[in-house]
Short mmCIF file of C-alpha atoms and ligand atoms in Angstrom, two decimals:
data_model
loop_
_atom_site.label_atom_id
_atom_site.label_comp_id
_atom_site.label_asym_id
_atom_site.label_seq_id
_atom_site.Cartn_x
_atom_site.Cartn_y
_atom_site.Cartn_z
CA MET A 1403 -44.87 -119.90 -39.50
CA MET A 1404 -47.96 -122.00 -39.68
CA ASP A 1405 -48.71 -124.01 -42.77
CA ARG A 1406 -51.34 -121.90 -44.44
CA SER A 1407 -52.94 -124.86 -46.13
CA HIS A 1408 -53.86 -126.28 -42.73
CA THR A 1409 -55.56 -123.29 -41.32
CA ALA A 1410 -56.70 -120.79 -43.88
CA GLN A 1411 -60.05 -120.80 -45.56
CA PRO A 1412 -59.63 -119.70 -49.14
CA PRO A 1413 -60.33 -116.14 -50.14
CA ALA A 1414 -63.39 -116.99 -52.18
CA GLY A 1415 -65.64 -114.15 -53.12
CA ALA A 1416 -69.06 -115.15 -51.95
CA GLN A 1417 -69.08 -116.70 -48.52
CA SER A 1418 -70.94 -114.29 -46.34
CA SER A 1419 -73.77 -115.92 -44.48
CA PRO A 1420 -77.04 -114.06 -44.24
CA ASP A 1421 -79.15 -114.58 -41.18
CA ALA A 1422 -80.53 -118.09 -41.39
CA ALA A 1423 -84.08 -116.87 -40.72
CA GLN A 1424 -84.11 -114.83 -43.93
CA ARG A 1425 -81.87 -117.14 -45.91
CA LYS A 1426 -82.61 -117.39 -49.53
CA ALA A 1427 -81.13 -120.42 -51.21
CA ARG A 1428 -80.38 -119.42 -54.79
CA TYR A 1429 -78.29 -120.95 -57.55
CA ILE A 1430 -76.26 -119.47 -60.40
CA SER A 1431 -74.30 -120.93 -63.32
CA THR A 1432 -70.52 -121.32 -63.40
CA ARG A 1433 -70.40 -119.71 -66.87
CA GLY A 1434 -71.57 -116.22 -66.09
CA ASP A 1435 -75.38 -116.42 -66.27
CA LYS A 1436 -76.31 -114.74 -62.99
CA THR A 1437 -80.02 -115.62 -63.14
CA GLU A 1438 -80.81 -116.81 -59.64
CA ARG A 1439 -82.81 -120.03 -59.48
CA ARG A 1440 -84.41 -121.88 -56.60
CA PHE A 1441 -83.62 -125.45 -55.61
CA CYS A 1442 -86.70 -127.10 -57.10
CA GLU A 1443 -86.17 -125.22 -60.36
CA ILE A 1444 -82.80 -126.90 -60.85
CA LEU A 1445 -83.65 -130.23 -59.16
CA LEU A 1446 -84.76 -131.91 -62.39
CA GLU A 1447 -82.18 -130.15 -64.57
CA GLY A 1448 -78.68 -131.03 -65.72
CA LEU A 1449 -76.64 -128.17 -67.15
CA ALA A 1450 -77.58 -124.52 -66.77
CA PRO A 1451 -78.90 -122.94 -70.01
CA ASP A 1452 -75.48 -121.37 -70.73
CA GLY A 1453 -73.80 -124.79 -70.49
CA GLY A 1454 -72.43 -124.20 -66.99
CA LEU A 1455 -73.09 -126.04 -63.75
CA TYR A 1456 -75.20 -124.76 -60.88
CA LEU A 1457 -73.68 -123.63 -57.58
CA PRO A 1458 -75.22 -121.76 -54.66
CA VAL A 1459 -74.80 -117.99 -54.72
CA SER A 1460 -72.94 -118.37 -51.41
CA TYR A 1461 -71.92 -121.20 -49.09
CA PRO A 1462 -73.76 -121.08 -45.75
CA GLN A 1463 -71.23 -120.74 -42.92
CA ILE A 1464 -71.36 -123.18 -40.02
CA ASP A 1465 -70.19 -121.55 -36.81
CA ALA A 1466 -68.81 -123.34 -33.73
CA ALA A 1467 -72.15 -123.34 -31.94
CA LYS A 1468 -73.96 -124.95 -34.86
CA LEU A 1469 -71.22 -127.51 -35.36
CA ALA A 1470 -71.43 -128.42 -31.67
CA ARG A 1471 -75.18 -128.83 -31.91
CA TRP A 1472 -74.95 -131.02 -35.01
CA ARG A 1473 -72.48 -133.42 -33.39
CA GLY A 1474 -75.23 -135.30 -31.59
CA LEU A 1475 -77.64 -135.67 -34.51
CA SER A 1476 -78.68 -138.83 -36.32
CA TYR A 1477 -77.65 -139.06 -39.98
CA ALA A 1478 -81.17 -138.24 -41.18
CA GLU A 1479 -81.41 -135.22 -38.85
CA LEU A 1480 -77.97 -134.02 -39.95
CA ALA A 1481 -79.07 -134.38 -43.58
CA PHE A 1482 -82.17 -132.34 -42.82
CA GLU A 1483 -80.14 -129.54 -41.19
CA ILE A 1484 -77.67 -129.33 -44.08
CA LEU A 1485 -80.30 -129.59 -46.81
CA SER A 1486 -82.36 -126.88 -45.11
CA LEU A 1487 -79.54 -124.42 -45.68
CA TYR A 1488 -79.72 -125.02 -49.45
CA ILE A 1489 -83.43 -125.58 -50.01
CA ASP A 1490 -86.02 -122.91 -49.24
CA ASP A 1491 -88.84 -124.11 -51.49
CA ILE A 1492 -89.80 -127.35 -49.73
CA PRO A 1493 -91.59 -126.91 -46.39
CA ALA A 1494 -89.41 -127.96 -43.45
CA GLU A 1495 -91.71 -130.74 -42.30
CA ASP A 1496 -91.76 -132.26 -45.80
CA LEU A 1497 -87.99 -132.06 -46.13
CA ARG A 1498 -87.55 -133.66 -42.73
CA ALA A 1499 -89.88 -136.51 -43.72
CA ILE A 1500 -87.93 -137.00 -46.97
CA THR A 1501 -84.59 -137.33 -45.17
CA GLN A 1502 -86.15 -139.66 -42.56
CA ARG A 1503 -87.52 -141.91 -45.31
CA THR A 1504 -84.20 -141.95 -47.17
CA TYR A 1505 -81.51 -142.57 -44.57
CA THR A 1506 -82.78 -145.62 -42.69
CA GLU A 1507 -80.99 -148.58 -41.18
CA ALA A 1508 -83.22 -150.82 -43.33
CA VAL A 1509 -81.74 -149.33 -46.54
CA PHE A 1510 -78.15 -148.61 -45.42
CA GLY A 1511 -77.53 -151.48 -43.02
CA THR A 1512 -76.41 -149.63 -39.87
CA PRO A 1513 -77.81 -146.90 -37.62
CA GLU A 1514 -74.73 -144.74 -38.41
CA ILE A 1515 -75.52 -145.03 -42.18
CA THR A 1516 -71.82 -144.29 -43.00
CA PRO A 1517 -69.91 -145.99 -40.15
CA LEU A 1518 -66.13 -145.81 -39.78
CA LYS A 1519 -63.93 -148.91 -39.93
CA THR A 1520 -60.69 -148.12 -38.12
CA LEU A 1521 -57.64 -149.75 -39.71
CA GLU A 1522 -55.14 -148.33 -37.22
CA PRO A 1523 -55.00 -145.23 -35.04
CA GLY A 1524 -55.38 -142.22 -37.32
CA LEU A 1525 -56.48 -144.20 -40.39
CA ALA A 1526 -60.04 -145.35 -41.08
CA LEU A 1527 -62.40 -146.18 -43.90
CA GLN A 1528 -65.75 -144.41 -44.02
CA ALA A 1529 -68.27 -146.91 -45.40
CA LEU A 1530 -70.41 -145.26 -48.09
CA SER A 1531 -71.28 -148.47 -49.87
CA ASN A 1532 -73.80 -150.27 -47.70
CA GLY A 1533 -76.79 -149.15 -49.76
CA PRO A 1534 -78.76 -151.40 -52.13
CA THR A 1535 -76.22 -151.39 -55.01
CA LEU A 1536 -73.09 -151.63 -52.84
CA ALA A 1537 -71.51 -148.39 -54.09
CA PHE A 1538 -71.46 -144.83 -52.80
CA LYS A 1539 -73.77 -143.53 -55.53
CA ASP A 1540 -76.70 -144.84 -53.46
CA MET A 1541 -75.97 -142.16 -50.85
CA ALA A 1542 -77.16 -139.43 -53.20
CA MET A 1543 -79.39 -141.35 -55.59
CA GLN A 1544 -81.67 -142.65 -52.84
CA LEU A 1545 -82.37 -139.06 -51.80
CA LEU A 1546 -82.85 -138.01 -55.41
CA GLY A 1547 -85.52 -140.72 -55.82
CA GLN A 1548 -87.48 -139.30 -52.89
CA LEU A 1549 -87.04 -135.68 -54.05
CA PHE A 1550 -88.10 -136.48 -57.63
CA GLU A 1551 -91.23 -138.32 -56.50
CA TYR A 1552 -92.11 -135.44 -54.15
CA GLU A 1553 -91.58 -132.65 -56.67
CA LEU A 1554 -93.25 -134.44 -59.59
CA ALA A 1555 -96.34 -135.15 -57.47
CA ARG A 1556 -96.44 -131.52 -56.37
CA ARG A 1557 -96.31 -130.37 -60.01
CA GLY A 1558 -98.60 -133.12 -61.29
CA GLU A 1559 -95.92 -134.08 -63.83
CA THR A 1560 -94.13 -137.24 -64.91
CA LEU A 1561 -90.51 -137.77 -65.93
CA ASN A 1562 -88.85 -140.40 -68.10
CA ILE A 1563 -85.23 -140.82 -67.10
CA LEU A 1564 -83.01 -141.93 -69.95
CA GLY A 1565 -79.45 -142.95 -69.21
CA ALA A 1566 -76.48 -145.05 -70.27
CA THR A 1567 -74.44 -147.06 -67.82
CA SER A 1568 -71.52 -149.42 -67.66
CA GLY A 1569 -72.26 -150.27 -64.05
CA ASP A 1570 -72.63 -148.23 -60.85
CA THR A 1571 -74.67 -145.20 -61.91
CA GLY A 1572 -77.39 -147.07 -63.73
CA SER A 1573 -78.02 -149.56 -60.99
CA ALA A 1574 -78.04 -146.85 -58.30
CA ALA A 1575 -80.58 -144.87 -60.35
CA GLU A 1576 -82.82 -147.91 -60.85
CA TYR A 1577 -82.81 -148.86 -57.17
CA ALA A 1578 -83.58 -145.25 -56.22
CA MET A 1579 -86.46 -144.85 -58.69
CA ARG A 1580 -88.04 -148.31 -58.56
CA GLY A 1581 -91.68 -148.10 -57.64
CA LYS A 1582 -91.61 -144.29 -57.45
CA ALA A 1583 -94.76 -142.60 -58.73
CA GLY A 1584 -94.36 -140.32 -61.74
CA VAL A 1585 -90.94 -141.66 -62.80
CA ASN A 1586 -89.91 -144.21 -65.43
CA VAL A 1587 -86.30 -145.27 -65.97
CA PHE A 1588 -84.92 -146.37 -69.35
CA MET A 1589 -81.36 -147.52 -68.79
CA LEU A 1590 -79.13 -148.50 -71.69
CA SER A 1591 -76.17 -150.81 -71.10
CA PRO A 1592 -73.77 -152.59 -73.46
CA HIS A 1593 -75.18 -156.08 -74.08
CA GLY A 1594 -73.06 -158.78 -72.44
CA ARG A 1595 -70.34 -156.41 -71.27
CA MET A 1596 -71.21 -155.79 -67.65
CA SER A 1597 -70.15 -158.31 -65.02
CA PRO A 1598 -72.70 -161.07 -64.30
CA PHE A 1599 -73.22 -159.56 -60.84
CA GLN A 1600 -73.88 -156.07 -62.23
CA GLN A 1601 -76.26 -157.47 -64.86
CA ALA A 1602 -78.09 -159.45 -62.21
CA GLN A 1603 -78.39 -156.40 -59.96
CA MET A 1604 -80.13 -154.38 -62.65
CA PHE A 1605 -81.98 -157.02 -64.67
CA SER A 1606 -83.52 -158.76 -61.65
CA LEU A 1607 -85.64 -155.69 -60.88
CA GLN A 1608 -89.23 -156.54 -61.77
CA ASP A 1609 -90.73 -153.07 -61.14
CA ALA A 1610 -93.01 -151.90 -63.93
CA ASN A 1611 -91.34 -148.45 -64.09
CA ILE A 1612 -87.80 -149.80 -64.61
CA HIS A 1613 -86.74 -150.68 -68.18
CA ASN A 1614 -83.39 -152.31 -68.91
CA LEU A 1615 -82.28 -151.96 -72.52
CA ALA A 1616 -79.25 -154.05 -73.46
CA ILE A 1617 -77.78 -152.48 -76.59
CA GLU A 1618 -75.82 -154.67 -79.00
CA GLY A 1619 -72.75 -152.43 -78.88
CA VAL A 1620 -70.28 -150.84 -76.48
CA PHE A 1621 -70.84 -148.23 -73.77
CA ASP A 1622 -70.07 -145.36 -76.16
CA ASP A 1623 -72.86 -146.56 -78.48
CA CYS A 1624 -75.26 -146.39 -75.54
CA GLN A 1625 -74.11 -142.90 -74.67
CA ASP A 1626 -74.42 -141.76 -78.30
CA ILE A 1627 -78.02 -143.00 -78.42
CA VAL A 1628 -78.87 -141.09 -75.23
CA LYS A 1629 -77.31 -137.96 -76.70
CA ALA A 1630 -79.16 -138.36 -80.00
CA VAL A 1631 -82.52 -138.78 -78.23
CA SER A 1632 -81.84 -135.81 -75.92
CA ASN A 1633 -80.79 -133.63 -78.86
CA ASP A 1634 -84.17 -134.24 -80.52
CA LEU A 1635 -85.76 -131.39 -78.58
CA ASP A 1636 -89.32 -132.02 -79.78
CA PHE A 1637 -89.12 -135.66 -78.76
CA LYS A 1638 -87.48 -134.71 -75.48
CA ARG A 1639 -90.24 -132.27 -74.61
CA LYS A 1640 -93.09 -134.45 -75.81
CA TYR A 1641 -91.93 -137.50 -73.86
CA LYS A 1642 -90.57 -135.58 -70.84
CA ILE A 1643 -87.06 -137.02 -71.05
CA GLY A 1644 -84.71 -136.28 -68.15
CA THR A 1645 -81.42 -137.54 -66.73
CA VAL A 1646 -79.80 -138.19 -63.38
CA ASN A 1647 -76.16 -137.57 -64.20
CA SER A 1648 -73.49 -136.69 -61.69
CA ILE A 1649 -73.59 -132.95 -62.39
CA ASN A 1650 -77.04 -132.73 -60.78
CA TRP A 1651 -76.71 -130.33 -57.84
CA ALA A 1652 -79.03 -132.32 -55.56
CA ARG A 1653 -76.75 -135.36 -55.88
CA LEU A 1654 -73.75 -133.31 -54.90
CA LEU A 1655 -75.60 -131.70 -51.99
CA ALA A 1656 -76.62 -135.10 -50.61
CA GLN A 1657 -72.95 -136.09 -50.53
CA VAL A 1658 -71.97 -133.07 -48.40
CA VAL A 1659 -73.72 -134.71 -45.44
CA TYR A 1660 -71.35 -137.66 -45.06
CA TYR A 1661 -68.29 -135.43 -44.76
CA PHE A 1662 -69.88 -133.96 -41.64
CA ALA A 1663 -70.93 -137.42 -40.43
CA GLY A 1664 -67.38 -138.73 -40.93
CA TYR A 1665 -65.88 -135.75 -39.13
CA PHE A 1666 -68.10 -136.20 -36.08
CA GLN A 1667 -67.24 -139.90 -35.84
CA ALA A 1668 -63.48 -139.35 -36.22
CA THR A 1669 -63.13 -136.51 -33.68
CA ARG A 1670 -64.13 -135.72 -30.10
CA SER A 1671 -64.08 -131.94 -30.37
CA ASN A 1672 -64.68 -129.41 -33.12
CA ASP A 1673 -61.19 -127.98 -32.64
CA GLU A 1674 -59.71 -131.02 -34.37
CA LYS A 1675 -58.96 -131.25 -38.07
CA ILE A 1676 -59.10 -134.34 -40.22
CA SER A 1677 -58.32 -135.14 -43.86
CA PHE A 1678 -60.27 -137.15 -46.41
CA THR A 1679 -58.95 -139.21 -49.31
CA VAL A 1680 -61.49 -139.65 -52.10
CA PRO A 1681 -61.28 -142.20 -54.95
CA SER A 1682 -62.18 -139.87 -57.81
CA GLY A 1683 -63.46 -139.95 -61.36
CA ASN A 1684 -65.93 -137.22 -62.26
CA PHE A 1685 -64.98 -135.13 -59.19
CA GLY A 1686 -68.54 -135.30 -57.80
CA ASN A 1687 -67.67 -136.98 -54.52
CA VAL A 1688 -64.66 -134.82 -53.63
CA CYS A 1689 -66.48 -131.68 -54.82
CA ALA A 1690 -68.99 -132.33 -52.04
CA GLY A 1691 -66.00 -132.37 -49.66
CA HIS A 1692 -64.96 -129.01 -51.07
CA VAL A 1693 -68.43 -127.63 -50.34
CA ALA A 1694 -68.30 -128.99 -46.76
CA ARG A 1695 -64.90 -127.35 -46.25
CA MET A 1696 -66.15 -124.04 -47.69
CA MET A 1697 -68.99 -124.19 -45.16
CA GLY A 1698 -66.36 -124.29 -42.43
CA LEU A 1699 -66.01 -128.00 -41.64
CA PRO A 1700 -62.46 -128.34 -40.19
CA ILE A 1701 -60.91 -130.34 -43.04
CA ALA A 1702 -57.12 -130.14 -43.35
CA HIS A 1703 -56.75 -131.81 -46.75
CA LEU A 1704 -58.96 -133.23 -49.47
CA VAL A 1705 -56.82 -135.81 -51.23
CA VAL A 1706 -57.93 -136.63 -54.77
CA ALA A 1707 -56.96 -140.21 -55.67
CA THR A 1708 -57.12 -141.25 -59.32
CA ASN A 1709 -56.31 -144.49 -61.13
CA GLU A 1710 -54.34 -144.63 -64.40
CA ASN A 1711 -56.86 -142.09 -65.76
CA ASP A 1712 -55.05 -139.27 -64.00
CA VAL A 1713 -56.55 -136.12 -65.52
CA LEU A 1714 -57.15 -134.70 -62.05
CA ASP A 1715 -53.83 -135.67 -60.49
CA GLU A 1716 -52.09 -134.02 -63.44
CA PHE A 1717 -54.12 -130.86 -62.91
CA PHE A 1718 -53.37 -130.51 -59.22
CA ARG A 1719 -49.66 -131.17 -59.81
CA THR A 1720 -49.18 -128.96 -62.85
CA GLY A 1721 -52.12 -126.56 -63.26
CA VAL A 1722 -52.79 -128.06 -66.70
CA TYR A 1723 -56.21 -129.62 -67.32
CA ARG A 1724 -56.02 -131.87 -70.37
CA VAL A 1725 -59.01 -133.93 -71.49
CA ARG A 1726 -58.06 -137.38 -72.77
CA GLY A 1727 -59.21 -138.89 -76.06
CA SER A 1728 -60.79 -142.33 -76.09
CA ALA A 1729 -57.49 -143.95 -77.17
CA GLU A 1730 -55.86 -142.47 -74.07
CA THR A 1731 -58.65 -143.48 -71.68
CA HIS A 1732 -57.64 -146.72 -69.97
CA GLU A 1733 -59.95 -149.57 -69.03
CA THR A 1734 -58.83 -150.39 -65.52
CA SER A 1735 -59.74 -152.65 -62.61
CA SER A 1736 -61.31 -149.62 -60.87
CA PRO A 1737 -63.71 -148.99 -63.78
CA SER A 1738 -65.96 -146.43 -62.09
CA MET A 1739 -63.01 -144.02 -62.13
CA ASP A 1740 -62.23 -144.51 -65.84
CA ILE A 1741 -62.95 -141.02 -67.10
CA SER A 1742 -61.56 -138.88 -69.91
CA LYS A 1743 -62.74 -135.62 -68.33
CA ALA A 1744 -64.11 -134.84 -64.88
CA SER A 1745 -67.60 -133.47 -65.34
CA ASN A 1746 -67.97 -131.80 -61.93
CA PHE A 1747 -64.54 -130.22 -61.92
CA GLU A 1748 -65.77 -126.91 -63.35
CA ARG A 1749 -67.44 -126.18 -60.01
CA PHE A 1750 -64.15 -126.06 -58.13
CA VAL A 1751 -62.47 -124.03 -60.86
CA PHE A 1752 -65.29 -121.45 -60.59
CA ASP A 1753 -64.49 -120.97 -56.89
CA LEU A 1754 -60.73 -121.03 -57.52
CA LEU A 1755 -61.02 -118.25 -60.10
CA GLY A 1756 -62.93 -115.99 -57.71
CA ARG A 1757 -66.23 -116.95 -59.37
CA ASP A 1758 -65.26 -115.27 -62.63
CA GLY A 1759 -67.83 -116.87 -64.95
CA ALA A 1760 -66.33 -115.34 -68.10
CA ARG A 1761 -62.94 -116.88 -67.36
CA VAL A 1762 -64.52 -120.28 -66.55
CA LYS A 1763 -66.33 -120.11 -69.88
CA ALA A 1764 -63.09 -119.25 -71.68
CA PHE A 1765 -61.49 -122.36 -70.17
CA PHE A 1766 -64.32 -124.90 -70.32
CA ALA A 1767 -66.21 -123.83 -73.44
CA ASP A 1768 -63.54 -122.20 -75.61
CA ALA A 1769 -60.14 -123.69 -74.72
CA LEU A 1770 -61.36 -127.24 -74.11
CA ASN A 1771 -63.35 -127.26 -77.36
CA SER A 1772 -60.54 -125.87 -79.50
CA GLN A 1773 -57.42 -127.28 -77.82
CA GLY A 1774 -58.67 -129.97 -75.42
CA ARG A 1775 -56.76 -128.32 -72.59
CA PHE A 1776 -56.32 -125.19 -70.51
CA GLU A 1777 -53.59 -124.04 -68.22
CA LEU A 1778 -53.74 -121.97 -65.04
CA SER A 1779 -51.35 -119.06 -64.58
CA PRO A 1780 -48.63 -119.72 -61.95
CA ALA A 1781 -50.49 -117.42 -59.55
CA GLU A 1782 -53.76 -119.30 -60.08
CA HIS A 1783 -52.01 -122.64 -59.58
CA ALA A 1784 -50.50 -121.35 -56.33
CA ALA A 1785 -53.98 -120.27 -55.20
CA ILE A 1786 -55.11 -123.92 -54.98
CA ALA A 1787 -53.19 -124.61 -51.74
CA PRO A 1788 -55.57 -122.78 -49.39
CA TYR A 1789 -58.41 -124.97 -50.65
CA GLY A 1790 -56.66 -127.97 -49.12
CA PHE A 1791 -56.46 -130.14 -52.23
CA GLN A 1792 -53.73 -132.71 -52.72
CA SER A 1793 -53.59 -135.55 -55.24
CA GLY A 1794 -52.01 -138.82 -56.23
CA ARG A 1795 -52.51 -141.75 -58.59
CA SER A 1796 -52.59 -145.50 -58.41
CA SER A 1797 -52.08 -148.34 -60.90
CA HIS A 1798 -53.35 -151.91 -61.23
CA ALA A 1799 -50.18 -153.18 -59.52
CA ASP A 1800 -50.70 -150.65 -56.70
CA ARG A 1801 -54.28 -151.82 -56.27
CA LEU A 1802 -53.27 -155.46 -55.98
CA ALA A 1803 -50.49 -154.60 -53.51
CA THR A 1804 -52.83 -152.42 -51.42
CA ILE A 1805 -55.59 -155.04 -51.37
CA ARG A 1806 -53.04 -157.64 -50.19
CA ALA A 1807 -51.39 -155.41 -47.59
CA THR A 1808 -54.75 -154.27 -46.19
CA TYR A 1809 -55.92 -157.87 -45.87
CA GLN A 1810 -52.69 -159.04 -44.25
CA ARG A 1811 -52.29 -156.11 -41.87
CA TYR A 1812 -55.89 -155.45 -40.85
CA GLY A 1813 -57.89 -158.48 -42.01
CA VAL A 1814 -60.05 -156.16 -44.12
CA ILE A 1815 -60.89 -156.68 -47.81
CA VAL A 1816 -61.23 -153.42 -49.74
CA ASP A 1817 -62.60 -153.00 -53.25
CA THR A 1818 -60.43 -151.76 -56.11
CA HIS A 1819 -61.57 -148.12 -55.98
CA THR A 1820 -61.12 -147.89 -52.23
CA ALA A 1821 -57.68 -149.44 -52.74
CA ASP A 1822 -56.73 -146.57 -55.05
CA GLY A 1823 -57.76 -144.21 -52.25
CA LEU A 1824 -55.89 -146.11 -49.57
CA LYS A 1825 -52.70 -146.21 -51.62
CA VAL A 1826 -52.68 -142.44 -52.07
CA ALA A 1827 -53.82 -141.83 -48.47
CA GLN A 1828 -50.75 -143.67 -47.13
CA GLU A 1829 -48.56 -141.27 -49.12
CA LYS A 1830 -50.33 -138.14 -47.90
CA ARG A 1831 -51.01 -138.93 -44.21
CA GLU A 1832 -49.64 -136.48 -41.69
CA PRO A 1833 -48.87 -137.07 -38.03
CA GLY A 1834 -51.65 -135.85 -35.75
CA VAL A 1835 -54.25 -135.50 -38.51
CA PRO A 1836 -56.68 -138.43 -38.76
CA MET A 1837 -57.19 -139.61 -42.34
CA LEU A 1838 -60.54 -140.96 -43.52
CA VAL A 1839 -60.53 -142.89 -46.79
CA LEU A 1840 -63.96 -142.98 -48.41
CA GLU A 1841 -64.95 -146.57 -49.17
CA THR A 1842 -66.82 -146.14 -52.44
CA ALA A 1843 -67.79 -149.75 -53.19
CA LEU A 1844 -67.90 -153.17 -51.56
CA PRO A 1845 -65.36 -155.75 -52.78
CA ALA A 1846 -68.16 -158.16 -53.77
CA LYS A 1847 -68.86 -155.88 -56.73
CA PHE A 1848 -65.37 -156.33 -58.17
CA ALA A 1849 -64.72 -159.91 -57.16
CA ALA A 1850 -62.42 -160.84 -60.07
CA THR A 1851 -59.66 -158.43 -59.05
CA ILE A 1852 -60.00 -159.39 -55.38
CA GLU A 1853 -59.53 -163.01 -56.38
CA GLU A 1854 -56.50 -162.04 -58.45
CA ALA A 1855 -54.97 -160.27 -55.44
CA LEU A 1856 -55.94 -162.60 -52.60
CA GLN A 1857 -57.15 -165.89 -54.09
CA VAL A 1858 -60.15 -165.25 -51.85
CA THR A 1859 -63.72 -164.63 -52.98
CA PRO A 1860 -65.10 -161.56 -51.22
CA PRO A 1861 -68.27 -162.22 -49.23
CA ARG A 1862 -71.58 -160.92 -50.51
CA PRO A 1863 -74.07 -159.15 -48.28
CA ALA A 1864 -76.93 -161.35 -47.11
CA GLY A 1865 -79.63 -161.85 -49.71
CA LEU A 1866 -77.38 -161.36 -52.74
CA GLU A 1867 -75.71 -164.79 -52.73
CA ASN A 1868 -77.75 -166.13 -55.63
CA ILE A 1869 -78.70 -162.98 -57.43
CA GLU A 1870 -77.45 -164.28 -60.82
CA ALA A 1871 -80.09 -167.02 -60.71
CA LEU A 1872 -83.06 -164.64 -60.44
CA PRO A 1873 -85.35 -164.05 -63.44
CA LYS A 1874 -84.17 -161.19 -65.65
CA ARG A 1875 -86.22 -158.34 -67.08
CA VAL A 1876 -84.31 -156.90 -70.04
CA THR A 1877 -84.89 -156.08 -73.70
CA VAL A 1878 -82.06 -156.47 -76.20
CA LEU A 1879 -82.03 -153.79 -78.92
CA PRO A 1880 -79.69 -153.01 -81.84
CA VAL A 1881 -77.48 -149.88 -81.93
CA ASP A 1882 -80.33 -147.85 -83.37
CA VAL A 1883 -81.74 -144.57 -82.09
CA GLU A 1884 -85.15 -145.21 -83.65
CA ALA A 1885 -85.45 -148.62 -81.97
CA VAL A 1886 -84.85 -147.00 -78.56
CA LYS A 1887 -87.30 -144.19 -79.31
CA SER A 1888 -90.00 -146.68 -80.33
CA PHE A 1889 -89.46 -148.69 -77.16
CA LEU A 1890 -89.77 -145.53 -75.11
CA VAL A 1891 -92.93 -144.38 -76.86
CA ALA A 1892 -94.51 -147.79 -76.29
CA HIS A 1893 -93.67 -147.83 -72.58
CA VAL A 1894 -94.29 -144.34 -71.20
C1 PLP B 2599 -68.64 -143.19 -59.26
C2 PLP B 2599 -67.57 -143.88 -58.46
C3 PLP B 2599 -66.35 -143.25 -58.13
C4 PLP B 2599 -65.99 -141.87 -58.64
O1 PLP B 2599 -66.75 -140.86 -58.06
P1 PLP B 2599 -66.81 -139.38 -58.71
O2 PLP B 2599 -67.87 -138.69 -57.96
O3 PLP B 2599 -67.14 -139.61 -60.15
O4 PLP B 2599 -65.46 -138.78 -58.53
C5 PLP B 2599 -65.44 -143.94 -57.35
N1 PLP B 2599 -65.70 -145.19 -56.91
C6 PLP B 2599 -66.86 -145.83 -57.20
C7 PLP B 2599 -67.06 -147.22 -56.72
C8 PLP B 2599 -67.84 -145.20 -57.98
O5 PLP B 2599 -68.99 -145.84 -58.28
#
């Protein structure tokens, strides 16, 4: 008997593909609100009004002929084709121009945009971290910057993005929005707690629409301030406050593209299957892989790799999803995966449960709020296999060992997050199925741990050698909601 998990597409409810010519791209919430919204209606939004996340009403199906045609496309053209299936309220020529402006060799360093680095036959890294901030979040955020500028101009509106960051997300957002018309960014970070390189990346931006606010507290203080400002609905409306967090559907959609791009580079024919291992935190990256697989991309397995913060690995092994408290959330050497709950995970659970919004709500709103956990039935847990997910976890010692072994064996330096992926990928590889490990950051961003492992300083991309010496544009503020509000009012 064939291994079902290799061949079957899951029995999800809503996959039928209407004729592309009359396609309507519509979005619904994961918590039961069936109001159908268009792409540009949800582009600037976070959560759906009922607290759920947006997903398309159905996943467009990619048949063999279309897959064959896409194989020869440039990254920007491929992005245009995929985005077109999910966006019906931006004219095609505008959308094409947006993708052409976003995915350029000038911004991402190579004509392939996400090139493969083969380690050995059947095992390669897919480089997602050659954008301006050296981490994979640029892949989506750069597109979001273009889409926001386009849509705000079309509406004649402005938006003030307010966020909190401890590193990757904030810098990716600032580099995507810098100089964009109609958008200001106010990014809070814990004063003195980011690495000198991360501080330099953000604070060296001199663009008038980018505002760095260093808060005299910890990351949680920054996040609490953002929440307090956003919960003041009058203020939020008056000053047009928005966010760019990882639950934004457009960010997830942008990430679907590189699964196709990786597949085409790793295979010669569309009869082949490959697997992906994804260093995971909030489940945004690997959720895009899930969407690609639901569209029909021949993916054998999606391997979820976590660090010591193993909420997701525990779920896939046991069917129990248990949110961690702050005392149980570890600060690790792969910090961008240090999560207590995985904010995009609800999207997969919605598909897994046959798109039963009431049941998703019972899990994510009711059970998580009252008990901090939910548990799948044995039948529901067994139903995960056809979706191709596997999982594993990695520790600080594993990261060091993987960074050393990868350097010795292949002469390649990987960053700490990619090392978590590589460690788990080695455990899950199967003969005859190429494995791509998503490289989510460059080692230069996490130099201290690389030095601990290798006694070697990872090279920096050209132009960033002396970034710490550049003039800094940052305002230090106390842990005080009113101080942040006043700053905002004075600078919009
Ligand atoms: C954000 C991030 C991750 C985790 O991605 P999710 O989409 O949250 O799962 C992994 N590695 C790096 C370097 C990141 O910046």
